Tab-separated table of C-alpha atoms in Angstrom:
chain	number	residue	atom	x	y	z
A	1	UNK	CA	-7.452	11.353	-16.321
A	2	UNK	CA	-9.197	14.594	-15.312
A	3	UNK	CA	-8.098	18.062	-16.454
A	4	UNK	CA	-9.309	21.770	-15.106
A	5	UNK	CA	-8.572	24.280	-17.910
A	6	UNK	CA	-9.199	27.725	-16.832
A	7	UNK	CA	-11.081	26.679	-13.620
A	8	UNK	CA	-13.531	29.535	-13.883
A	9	UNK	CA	-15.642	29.865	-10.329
A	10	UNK	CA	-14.380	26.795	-8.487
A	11	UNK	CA	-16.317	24.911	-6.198
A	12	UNK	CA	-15.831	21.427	-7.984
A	13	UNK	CA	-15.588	18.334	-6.256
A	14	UNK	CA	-13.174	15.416	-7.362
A	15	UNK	CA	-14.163	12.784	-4.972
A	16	UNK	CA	-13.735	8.394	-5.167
A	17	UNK	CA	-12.510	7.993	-7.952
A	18	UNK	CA	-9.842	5.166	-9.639
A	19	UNK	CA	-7.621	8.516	-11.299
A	20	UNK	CA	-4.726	7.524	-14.193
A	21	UNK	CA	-2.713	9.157	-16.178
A	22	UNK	CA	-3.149	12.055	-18.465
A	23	UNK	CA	0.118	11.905	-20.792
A	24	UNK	CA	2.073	8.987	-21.077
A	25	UNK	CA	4.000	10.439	-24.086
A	26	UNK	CA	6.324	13.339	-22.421
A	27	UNK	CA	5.306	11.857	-18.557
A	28	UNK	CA	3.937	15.778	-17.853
A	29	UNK	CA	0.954	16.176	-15.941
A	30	UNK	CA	0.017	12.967	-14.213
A	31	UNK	CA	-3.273	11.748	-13.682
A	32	UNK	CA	-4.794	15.578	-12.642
A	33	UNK	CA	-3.801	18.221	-13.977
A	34	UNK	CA	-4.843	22.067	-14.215
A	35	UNK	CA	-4.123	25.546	-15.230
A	36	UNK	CA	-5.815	28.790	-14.539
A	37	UNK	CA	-4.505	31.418	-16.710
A	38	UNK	CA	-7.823	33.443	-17.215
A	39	UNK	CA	-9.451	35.118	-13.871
A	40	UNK	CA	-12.969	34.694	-14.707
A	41	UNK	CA	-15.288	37.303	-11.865
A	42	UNK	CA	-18.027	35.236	-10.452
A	43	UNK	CA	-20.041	35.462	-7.035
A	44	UNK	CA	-19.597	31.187	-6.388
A	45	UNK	CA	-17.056	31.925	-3.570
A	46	UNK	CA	-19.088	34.147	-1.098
A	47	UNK	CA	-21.976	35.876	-3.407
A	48	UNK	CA	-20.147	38.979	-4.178
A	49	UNK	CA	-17.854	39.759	-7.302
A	50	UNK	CA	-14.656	38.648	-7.416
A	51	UNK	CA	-11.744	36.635	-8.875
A	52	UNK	CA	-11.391	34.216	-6.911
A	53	UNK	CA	-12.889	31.135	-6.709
A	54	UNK	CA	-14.550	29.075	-4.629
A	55	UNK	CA	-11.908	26.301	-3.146
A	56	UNK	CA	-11.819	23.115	-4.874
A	57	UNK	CA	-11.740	19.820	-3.777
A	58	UNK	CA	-9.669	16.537	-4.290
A	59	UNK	CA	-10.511	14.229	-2.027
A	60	UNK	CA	-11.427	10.464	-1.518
A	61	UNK	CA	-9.404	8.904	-4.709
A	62	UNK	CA	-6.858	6.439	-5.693
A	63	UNK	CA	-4.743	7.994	-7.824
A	64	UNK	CA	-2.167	5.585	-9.982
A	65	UNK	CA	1.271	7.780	-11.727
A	66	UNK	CA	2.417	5.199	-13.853
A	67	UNK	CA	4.541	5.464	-16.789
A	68	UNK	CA	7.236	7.682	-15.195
A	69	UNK	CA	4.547	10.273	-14.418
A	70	UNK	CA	6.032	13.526	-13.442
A	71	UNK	CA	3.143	13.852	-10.435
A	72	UNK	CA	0.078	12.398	-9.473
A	73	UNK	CA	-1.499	16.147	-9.195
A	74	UNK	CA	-0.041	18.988	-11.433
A	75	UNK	CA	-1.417	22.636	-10.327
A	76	UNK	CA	0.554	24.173	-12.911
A	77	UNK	CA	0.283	27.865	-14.299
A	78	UNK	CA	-1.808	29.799	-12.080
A	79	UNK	CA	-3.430	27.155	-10.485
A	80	UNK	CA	-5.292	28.205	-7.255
A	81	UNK	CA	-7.224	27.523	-4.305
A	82	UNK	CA	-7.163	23.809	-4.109
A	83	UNK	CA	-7.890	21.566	-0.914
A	84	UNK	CA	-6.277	18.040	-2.061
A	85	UNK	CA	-7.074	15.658	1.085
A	86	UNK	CA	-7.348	12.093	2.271
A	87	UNK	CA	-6.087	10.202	-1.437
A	88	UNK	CA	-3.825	7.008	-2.093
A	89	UNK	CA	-1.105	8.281	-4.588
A	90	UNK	CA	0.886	5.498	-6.279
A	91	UNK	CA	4.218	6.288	-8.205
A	92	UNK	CA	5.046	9.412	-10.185
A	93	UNK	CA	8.459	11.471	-9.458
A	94	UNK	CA	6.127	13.858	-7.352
A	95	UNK	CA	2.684	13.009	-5.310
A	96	UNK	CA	2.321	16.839	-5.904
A	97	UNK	CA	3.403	19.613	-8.290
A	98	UNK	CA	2.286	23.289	-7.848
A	99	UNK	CA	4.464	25.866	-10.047
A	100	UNK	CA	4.412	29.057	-12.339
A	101	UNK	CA	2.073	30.993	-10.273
A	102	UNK	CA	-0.172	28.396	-8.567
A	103	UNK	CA	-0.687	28.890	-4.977
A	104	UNK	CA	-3.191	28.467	-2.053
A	105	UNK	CA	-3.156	24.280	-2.650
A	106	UNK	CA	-3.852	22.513	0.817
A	107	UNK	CA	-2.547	18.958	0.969
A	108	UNK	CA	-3.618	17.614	3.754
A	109	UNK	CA	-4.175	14.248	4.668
A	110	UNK	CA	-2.913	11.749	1.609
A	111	UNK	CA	-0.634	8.541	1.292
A	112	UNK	CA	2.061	8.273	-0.997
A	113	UNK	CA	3.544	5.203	-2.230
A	114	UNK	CA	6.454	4.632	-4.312
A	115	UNK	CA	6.764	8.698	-4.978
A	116	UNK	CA	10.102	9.893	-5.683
A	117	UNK	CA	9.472	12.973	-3.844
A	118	UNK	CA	6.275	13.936	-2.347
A	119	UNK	CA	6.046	17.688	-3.173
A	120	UNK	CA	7.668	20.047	-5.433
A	121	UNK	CA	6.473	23.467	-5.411
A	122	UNK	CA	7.835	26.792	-5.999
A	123	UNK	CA	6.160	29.305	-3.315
A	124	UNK	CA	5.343	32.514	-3.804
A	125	UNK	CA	5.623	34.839	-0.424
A	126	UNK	CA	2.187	35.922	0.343
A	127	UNK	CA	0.771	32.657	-0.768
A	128	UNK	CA	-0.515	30.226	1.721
A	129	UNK	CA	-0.162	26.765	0.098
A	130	UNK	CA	0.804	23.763	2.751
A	131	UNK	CA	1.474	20.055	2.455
A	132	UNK	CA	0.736	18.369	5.915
């Protein structure tokens, strides 16, 4: 189970990995999940000052939802600037969840098994996330 609390300046890498769940007591989350409620003003996205970060990646993982997961990957609160790519999801309700805020999630790419839906996410307009 991995989880990204206040991301800070991005530029992570999540990459071939075996991924499972985070919390099997309420099924929230999943087996990723992340929030970004602070804006933290770093130069890792281009090497000047600013808030946003660098884009993250997700890539490369089998990613198991068991346990009546809510999703397999839960951008939640402010979560931003994710590039979620070429992954086996297995079960959960959702492959992905992106809500309260997060946008700018790419997910491009993956294979979902036995999801009950493949997306849920709650757009913003001006935001550019995508599932493809």
């Amino acid at each position: 189970a991995i989880n990204f609390n206040d991301g800070f300046g991005g530029g992570d890498r999540i990459t071939e990995n075996l991924i499972l769940n985070t919390c099997r007591e309420s099924s929230d989350h999943g087996p990723w999940n992340s929030w970004d409620r602070v804006p933290y003003i770093t130069t890792l996205r281009n090497g000047t000052p600013s808030i946003v970060p660098k884009e993250r990646s997700i890539d490369h993982n089998f990613i198991i939802a068991n346990y009546h997961s809510q999703e397999a990957i839960d951008t939640d609160d402010g979560s931003a600037y994710y590039s979620v790519k070429n992954n086996f999801f297995a079960y959960g309700e959702n492959g992905l969840k992106t809500d309260f805020g997060g946008h700018d999630i790419k997910f491009d790419s993956n294979i979902l098994a036995y999801v009950g839906n493949c997306y849920q996410t709650f757009s913003f307009k001006g935001y550019n996330s995508f599932f493809h």
